[in-house]
CSV table of C-alpha atoms in Angstrom, one decimal:
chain,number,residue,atom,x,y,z
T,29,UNK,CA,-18.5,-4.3,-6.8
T,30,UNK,CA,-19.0,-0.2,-6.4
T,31,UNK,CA,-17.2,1.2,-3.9
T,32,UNK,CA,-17.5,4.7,-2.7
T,33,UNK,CA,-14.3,5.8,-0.4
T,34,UNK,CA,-13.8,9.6,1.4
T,35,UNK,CA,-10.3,9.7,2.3
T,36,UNK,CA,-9.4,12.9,4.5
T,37,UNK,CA,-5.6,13.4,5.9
T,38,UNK,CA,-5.1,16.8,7.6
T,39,UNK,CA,-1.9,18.0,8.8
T,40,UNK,CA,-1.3,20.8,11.3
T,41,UNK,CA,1.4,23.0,11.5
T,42,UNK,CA,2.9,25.0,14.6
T,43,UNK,CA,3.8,27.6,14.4
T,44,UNK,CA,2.9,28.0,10.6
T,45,UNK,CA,4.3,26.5,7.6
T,46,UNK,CA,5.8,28.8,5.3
T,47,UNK,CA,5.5,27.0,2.5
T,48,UNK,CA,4.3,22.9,1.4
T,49,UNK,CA,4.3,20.7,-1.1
T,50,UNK,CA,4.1,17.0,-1.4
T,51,UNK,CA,3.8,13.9,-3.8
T,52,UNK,CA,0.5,12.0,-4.2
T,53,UNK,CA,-0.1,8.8,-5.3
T,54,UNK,CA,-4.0,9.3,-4.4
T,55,UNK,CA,-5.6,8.0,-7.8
T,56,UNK,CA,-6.5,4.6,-8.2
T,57,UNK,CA,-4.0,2.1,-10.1
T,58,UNK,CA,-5.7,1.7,-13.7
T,59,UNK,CA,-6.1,-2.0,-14.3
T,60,UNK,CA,-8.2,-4.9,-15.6
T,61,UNK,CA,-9.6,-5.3,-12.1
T,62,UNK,CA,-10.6,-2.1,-11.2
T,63,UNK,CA,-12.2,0.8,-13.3
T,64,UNK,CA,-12.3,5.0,-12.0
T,65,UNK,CA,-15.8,5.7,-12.3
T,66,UNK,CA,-15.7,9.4,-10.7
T,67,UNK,CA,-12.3,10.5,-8.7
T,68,UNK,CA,-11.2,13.6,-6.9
T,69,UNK,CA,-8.6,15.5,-4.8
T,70,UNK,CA,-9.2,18.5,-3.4
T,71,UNK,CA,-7.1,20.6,-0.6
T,72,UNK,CA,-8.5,23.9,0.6
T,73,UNK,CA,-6.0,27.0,-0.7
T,74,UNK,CA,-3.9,24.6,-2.5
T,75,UNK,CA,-2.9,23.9,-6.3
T,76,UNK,CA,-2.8,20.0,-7.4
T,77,UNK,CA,-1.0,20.2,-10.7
T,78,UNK,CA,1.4,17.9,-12.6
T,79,UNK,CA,-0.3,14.8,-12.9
T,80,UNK,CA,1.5,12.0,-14.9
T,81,UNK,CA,2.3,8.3,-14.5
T,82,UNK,CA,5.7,6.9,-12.9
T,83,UNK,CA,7.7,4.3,-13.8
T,84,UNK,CA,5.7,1.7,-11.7
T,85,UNK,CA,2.7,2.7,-14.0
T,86,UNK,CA,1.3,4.8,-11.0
T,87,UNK,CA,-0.8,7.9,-11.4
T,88,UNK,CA,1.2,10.7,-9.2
T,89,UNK,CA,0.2,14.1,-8.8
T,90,UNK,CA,1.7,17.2,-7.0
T,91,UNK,CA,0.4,19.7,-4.4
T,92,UNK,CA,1.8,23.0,-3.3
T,93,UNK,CA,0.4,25.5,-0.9
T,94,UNK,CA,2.1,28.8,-0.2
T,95,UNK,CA,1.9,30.1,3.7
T,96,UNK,CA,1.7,31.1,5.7
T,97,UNK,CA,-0.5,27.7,6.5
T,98,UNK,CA,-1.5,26.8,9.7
T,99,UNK,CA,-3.4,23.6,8.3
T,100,UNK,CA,-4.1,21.2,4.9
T,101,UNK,CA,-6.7,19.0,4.2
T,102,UNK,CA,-6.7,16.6,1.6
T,103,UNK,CA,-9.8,15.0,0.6
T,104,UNK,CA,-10.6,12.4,-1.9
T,105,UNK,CA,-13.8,11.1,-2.5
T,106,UNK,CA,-14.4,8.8,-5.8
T,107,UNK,CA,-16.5,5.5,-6.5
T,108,UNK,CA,-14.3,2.6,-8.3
T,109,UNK,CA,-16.0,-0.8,-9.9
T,110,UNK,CA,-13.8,-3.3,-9.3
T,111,UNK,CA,-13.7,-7.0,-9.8
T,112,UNK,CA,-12.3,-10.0,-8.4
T,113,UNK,CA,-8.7,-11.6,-10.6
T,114,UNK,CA,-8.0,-13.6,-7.5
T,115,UNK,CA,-5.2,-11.1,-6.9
T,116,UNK,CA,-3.8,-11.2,-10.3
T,117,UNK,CA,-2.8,-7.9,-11.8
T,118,UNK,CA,-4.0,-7.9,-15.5
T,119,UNK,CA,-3.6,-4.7,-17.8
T,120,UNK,CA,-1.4,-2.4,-15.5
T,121,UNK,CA,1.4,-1.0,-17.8
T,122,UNK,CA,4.3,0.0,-16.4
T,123,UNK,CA,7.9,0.6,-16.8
T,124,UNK,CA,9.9,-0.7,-14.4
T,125,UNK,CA,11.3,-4.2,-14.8
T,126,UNK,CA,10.5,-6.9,-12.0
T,127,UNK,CA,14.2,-7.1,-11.2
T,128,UNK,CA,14.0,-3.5,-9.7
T,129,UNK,CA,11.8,-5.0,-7.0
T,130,UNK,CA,14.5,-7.5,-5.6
T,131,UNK,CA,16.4,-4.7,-4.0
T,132,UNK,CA,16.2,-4.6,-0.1
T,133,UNK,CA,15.2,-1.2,1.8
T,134,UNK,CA,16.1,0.0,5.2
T,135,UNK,CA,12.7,-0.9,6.4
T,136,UNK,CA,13.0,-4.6,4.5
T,137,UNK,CA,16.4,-5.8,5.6
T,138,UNK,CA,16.4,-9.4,6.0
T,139,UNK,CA,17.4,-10.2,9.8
T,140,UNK,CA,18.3,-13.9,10.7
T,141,UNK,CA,14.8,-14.6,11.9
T,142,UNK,CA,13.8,-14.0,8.8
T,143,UNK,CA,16.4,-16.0,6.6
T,144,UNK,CA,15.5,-18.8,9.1
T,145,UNK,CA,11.4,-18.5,8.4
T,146,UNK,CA,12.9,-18.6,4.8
T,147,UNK,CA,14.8,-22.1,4.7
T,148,UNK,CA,11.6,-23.4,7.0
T,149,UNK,CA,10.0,-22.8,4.4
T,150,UNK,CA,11.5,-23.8,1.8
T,151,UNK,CA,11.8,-27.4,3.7
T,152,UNK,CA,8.4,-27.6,4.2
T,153,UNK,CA,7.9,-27.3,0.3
T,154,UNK,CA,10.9,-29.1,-1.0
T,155,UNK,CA,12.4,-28.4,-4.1
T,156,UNK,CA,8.9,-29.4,-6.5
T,157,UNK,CA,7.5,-26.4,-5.1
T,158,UNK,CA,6.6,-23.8,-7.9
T,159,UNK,CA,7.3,-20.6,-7.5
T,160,UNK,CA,3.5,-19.4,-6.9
T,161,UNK,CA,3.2,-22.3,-4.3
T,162,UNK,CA,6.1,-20.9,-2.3
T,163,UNK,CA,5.0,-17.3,-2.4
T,164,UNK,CA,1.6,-18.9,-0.8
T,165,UNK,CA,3.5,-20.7,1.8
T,166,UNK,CA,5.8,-17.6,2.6
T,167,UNK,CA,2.6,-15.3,3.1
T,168,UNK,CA,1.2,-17.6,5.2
T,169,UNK,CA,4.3,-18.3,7.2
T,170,UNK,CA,4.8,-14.6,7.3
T,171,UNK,CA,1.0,-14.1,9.3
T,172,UNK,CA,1.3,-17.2,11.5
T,173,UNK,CA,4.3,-15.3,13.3
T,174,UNK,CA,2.5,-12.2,13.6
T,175,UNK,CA,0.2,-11.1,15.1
T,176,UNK,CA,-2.9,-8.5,13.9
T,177,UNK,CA,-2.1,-6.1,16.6
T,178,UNK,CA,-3.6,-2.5,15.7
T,179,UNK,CA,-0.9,0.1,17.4
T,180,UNK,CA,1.6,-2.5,18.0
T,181,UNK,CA,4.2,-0.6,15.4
T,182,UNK,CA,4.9,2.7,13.9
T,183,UNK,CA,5.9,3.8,10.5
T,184,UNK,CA,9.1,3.5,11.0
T,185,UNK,CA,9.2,-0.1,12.6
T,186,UNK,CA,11.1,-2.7,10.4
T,187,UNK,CA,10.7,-5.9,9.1
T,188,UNK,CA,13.3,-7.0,11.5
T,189,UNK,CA,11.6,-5.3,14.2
T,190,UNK,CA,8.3,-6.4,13.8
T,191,UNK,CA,9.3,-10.3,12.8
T,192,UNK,CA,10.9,-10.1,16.2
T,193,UNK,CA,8.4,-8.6,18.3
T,194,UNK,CA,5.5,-11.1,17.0
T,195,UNK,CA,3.3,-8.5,16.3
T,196,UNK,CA,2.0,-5.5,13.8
T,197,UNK,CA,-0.4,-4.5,11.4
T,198,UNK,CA,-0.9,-4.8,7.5
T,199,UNK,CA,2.3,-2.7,7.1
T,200,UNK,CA,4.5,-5.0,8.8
T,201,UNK,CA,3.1,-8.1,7.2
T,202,UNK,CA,3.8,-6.9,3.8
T,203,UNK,CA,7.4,-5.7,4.4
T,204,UNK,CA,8.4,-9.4,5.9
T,205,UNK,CA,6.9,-11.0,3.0
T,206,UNK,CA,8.8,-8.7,1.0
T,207,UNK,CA,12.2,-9.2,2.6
T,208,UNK,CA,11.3,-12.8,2.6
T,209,UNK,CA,10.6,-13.5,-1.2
T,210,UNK,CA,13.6,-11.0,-1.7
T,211,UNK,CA,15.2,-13.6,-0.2
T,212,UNK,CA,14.7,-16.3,-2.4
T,213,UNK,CA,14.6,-14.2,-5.6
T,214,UNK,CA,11.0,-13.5,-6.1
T,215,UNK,CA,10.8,-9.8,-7.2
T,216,UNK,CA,8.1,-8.3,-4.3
T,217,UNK,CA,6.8,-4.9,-4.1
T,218,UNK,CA,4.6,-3.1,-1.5
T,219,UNK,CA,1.1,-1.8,-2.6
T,220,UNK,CA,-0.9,1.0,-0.9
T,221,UNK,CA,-4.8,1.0,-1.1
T,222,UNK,CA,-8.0,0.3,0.5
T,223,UNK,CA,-9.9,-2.2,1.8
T,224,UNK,CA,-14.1,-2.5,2.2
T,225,UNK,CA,-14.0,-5.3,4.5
T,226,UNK,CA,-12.2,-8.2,5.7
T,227,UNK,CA,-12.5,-11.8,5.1
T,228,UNK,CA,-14.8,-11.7,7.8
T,229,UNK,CA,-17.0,-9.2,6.9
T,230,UNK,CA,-15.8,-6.7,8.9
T,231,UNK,CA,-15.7,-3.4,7.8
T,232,UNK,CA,-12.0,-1.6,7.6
T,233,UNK,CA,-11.7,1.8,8.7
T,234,UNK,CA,-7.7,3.1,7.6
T,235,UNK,CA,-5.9,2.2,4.6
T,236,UNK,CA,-4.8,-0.9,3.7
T,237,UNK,CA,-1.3,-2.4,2.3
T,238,UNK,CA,-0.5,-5.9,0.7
T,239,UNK,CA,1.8,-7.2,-1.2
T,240,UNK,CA,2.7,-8.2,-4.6
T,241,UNK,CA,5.0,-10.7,-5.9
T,242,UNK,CA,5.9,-11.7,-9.5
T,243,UNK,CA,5.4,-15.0,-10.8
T,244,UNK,CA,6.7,-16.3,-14.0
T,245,UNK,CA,4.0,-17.0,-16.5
T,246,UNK,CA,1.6,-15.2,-14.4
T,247,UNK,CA,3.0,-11.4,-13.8
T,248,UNK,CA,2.1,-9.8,-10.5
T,249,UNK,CA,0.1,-11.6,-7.9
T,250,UNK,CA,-1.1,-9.8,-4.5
T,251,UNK,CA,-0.9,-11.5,-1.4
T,252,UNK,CA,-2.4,-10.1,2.2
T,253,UNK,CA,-0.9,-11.9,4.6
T,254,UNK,CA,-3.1,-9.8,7.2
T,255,UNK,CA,-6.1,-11.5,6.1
T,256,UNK,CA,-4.6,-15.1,4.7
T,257,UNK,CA,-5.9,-13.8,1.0
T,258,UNK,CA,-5.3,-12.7,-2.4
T,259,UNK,CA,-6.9,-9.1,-3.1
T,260,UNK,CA,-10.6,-9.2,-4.4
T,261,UNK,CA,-12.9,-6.8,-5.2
T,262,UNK,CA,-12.5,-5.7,-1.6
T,263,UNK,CA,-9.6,-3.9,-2.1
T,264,UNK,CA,-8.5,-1.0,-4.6
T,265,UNK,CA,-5.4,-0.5,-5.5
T,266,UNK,CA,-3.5,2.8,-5.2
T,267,UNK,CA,0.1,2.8,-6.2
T,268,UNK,CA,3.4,0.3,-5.1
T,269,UNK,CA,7.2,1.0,-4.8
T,270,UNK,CA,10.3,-0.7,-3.0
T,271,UNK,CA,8.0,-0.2,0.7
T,272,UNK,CA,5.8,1.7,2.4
T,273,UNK,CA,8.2,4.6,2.3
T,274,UNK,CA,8.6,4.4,-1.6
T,275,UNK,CA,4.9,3.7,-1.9
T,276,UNK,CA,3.4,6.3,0.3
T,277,UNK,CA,0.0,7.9,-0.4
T,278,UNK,CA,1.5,11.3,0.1
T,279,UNK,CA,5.1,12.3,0.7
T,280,UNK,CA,6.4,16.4,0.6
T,281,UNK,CA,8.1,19.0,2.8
T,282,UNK,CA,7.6,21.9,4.2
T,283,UNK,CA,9.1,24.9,5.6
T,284,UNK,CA,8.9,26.5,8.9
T,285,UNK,CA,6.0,24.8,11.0
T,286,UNK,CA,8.7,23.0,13.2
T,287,UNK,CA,5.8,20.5,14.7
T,288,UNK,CA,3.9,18.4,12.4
T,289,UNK,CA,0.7,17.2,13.4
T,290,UNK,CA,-1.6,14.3,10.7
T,291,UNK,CA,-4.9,12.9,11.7
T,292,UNK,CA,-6.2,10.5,8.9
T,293,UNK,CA,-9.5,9.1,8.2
T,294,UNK,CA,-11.0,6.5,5.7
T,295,UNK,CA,-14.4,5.5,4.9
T,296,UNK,CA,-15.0,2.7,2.5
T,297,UNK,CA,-18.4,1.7,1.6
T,298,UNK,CA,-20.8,-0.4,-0.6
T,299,UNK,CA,-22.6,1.8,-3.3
T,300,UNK,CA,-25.7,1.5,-4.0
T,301,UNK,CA,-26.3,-0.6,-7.8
């Protein structure tokens, strides 16, 4: 599939910033299942510099914009070909050894709730199961106790937090899986990306975030618990880390500009062949 996406995040600064810069994982995850066709990032007054690829094979790049700055827009616009590997990652190199991804974050510390959805279901499975089976089961386990509610959470909300309240978006779904297969030993790491449409048909209008999960003989294997699937050639893959936090799109400081103020828009379409 072609894919066109226009990505626009602006922030807003009162009273203005003296000074920005920030982190972007904006590029596209290089891969057997998806190929850059055209890509690029643009911000208004601003110099992106320093591009080079992180230890989780991710393409980062950095930004910095000298005040005073009342405002910066990112855009990035690109079309990706990408195909469907049933959610299998083929031909991503990285560095980082699977084992890094087993340690628990702030945001995915396992509460009781969640070591209890893990022994139900590691019941329902008994002890045949393989370990692809039961990171299945977990994802599935993980979206029948909660619900898709759109403004639910925040970014900060846990996996605690949002296991308990029954309710939350892509964001949460991912870090509950994650603190769930942490649980058992399956190394799980979040991914940030886009989405064209769900399994519905429906078009998606913000970014998206799954998971992955490593699986012995396989590698890594993504899993949307928001939409009960493995990633197709509906989604695109940005860049993963520890969770959202660690995988974030774009992360920086700035100085002066005490109020902060981000509006974010996606648009993710079906090029023309």
């Amino acid at each position: 599939m072609r894919l066109t996406i226009e990505h626009r995040t602006r922030y807003r600064y009162e009273p203005a910033a003296r000074y920005v810069t920030q982190s972007l994982k904006l590029t596209p995850s290089l891969f057997d299942g998806q190929r850059i066709v055209d890509w690029s990032i643009h911000a208004e007054n601003c110099a992106i510099t320093s591009e080079f690829i992180d230890g989780y094979g991710d393409t980062v790049s950095t930004l910095t914009c000298n005040g005073p700055v009342d405002e910066v827009e990112i855009v990035v616009r690109g079309l990706i070909e990408t195909v469907d590997m049933a959610g299998v990652l083929v031909g991503h190199r990285e560095k980082a050894s699977p084992l890094v991804f087993l340690r628990a974050t702030a945001i995915t510390k396992p509460s009781a709730a969640i070591r209890k959805l893990v022994k139900s279901v590691s019941k329902s499975l008994g002890s045949d199961a393989t370990i692809l089976q039961t990171a299945h089961a977990l994802a599935k386990a993980v979206r029948d106790k909660i619900d898709y509610v759109p403004g639910s959470t925040h970014a900060h909300t846990t996996a605690a937090d949002a296991l308990a309240d029954g309710q939350g978006v892509c964001q949460d779904h991912a870090h509950v899986l994650l603190a769930a297969a942490r649980l058992m030993d399956i190394p799980a790491r979040y991914v940030s990306g886009y989405l064209f449409a769900d399994a519905e048909g429906v078009p998606h209008e913000a970014a998206h975030a799954w998971a992955e999960l490593y699986i012995n003989d396989i590698g890594w294997v993504g899993f949307d618990p928001a939409n009960r699937c493995c990633p197709t050639d509906f989604y695109v893959r940005l860049g993963s880390g520890l969770d959202a936090r660690d995988a974030s799109p774009i992360r920086g400081v700035h100085s002066g500009g005490a109020d902060e103020d981000l509006d974010v828009t996606v648009i993710v379409a079906q090029a023309q062949q």
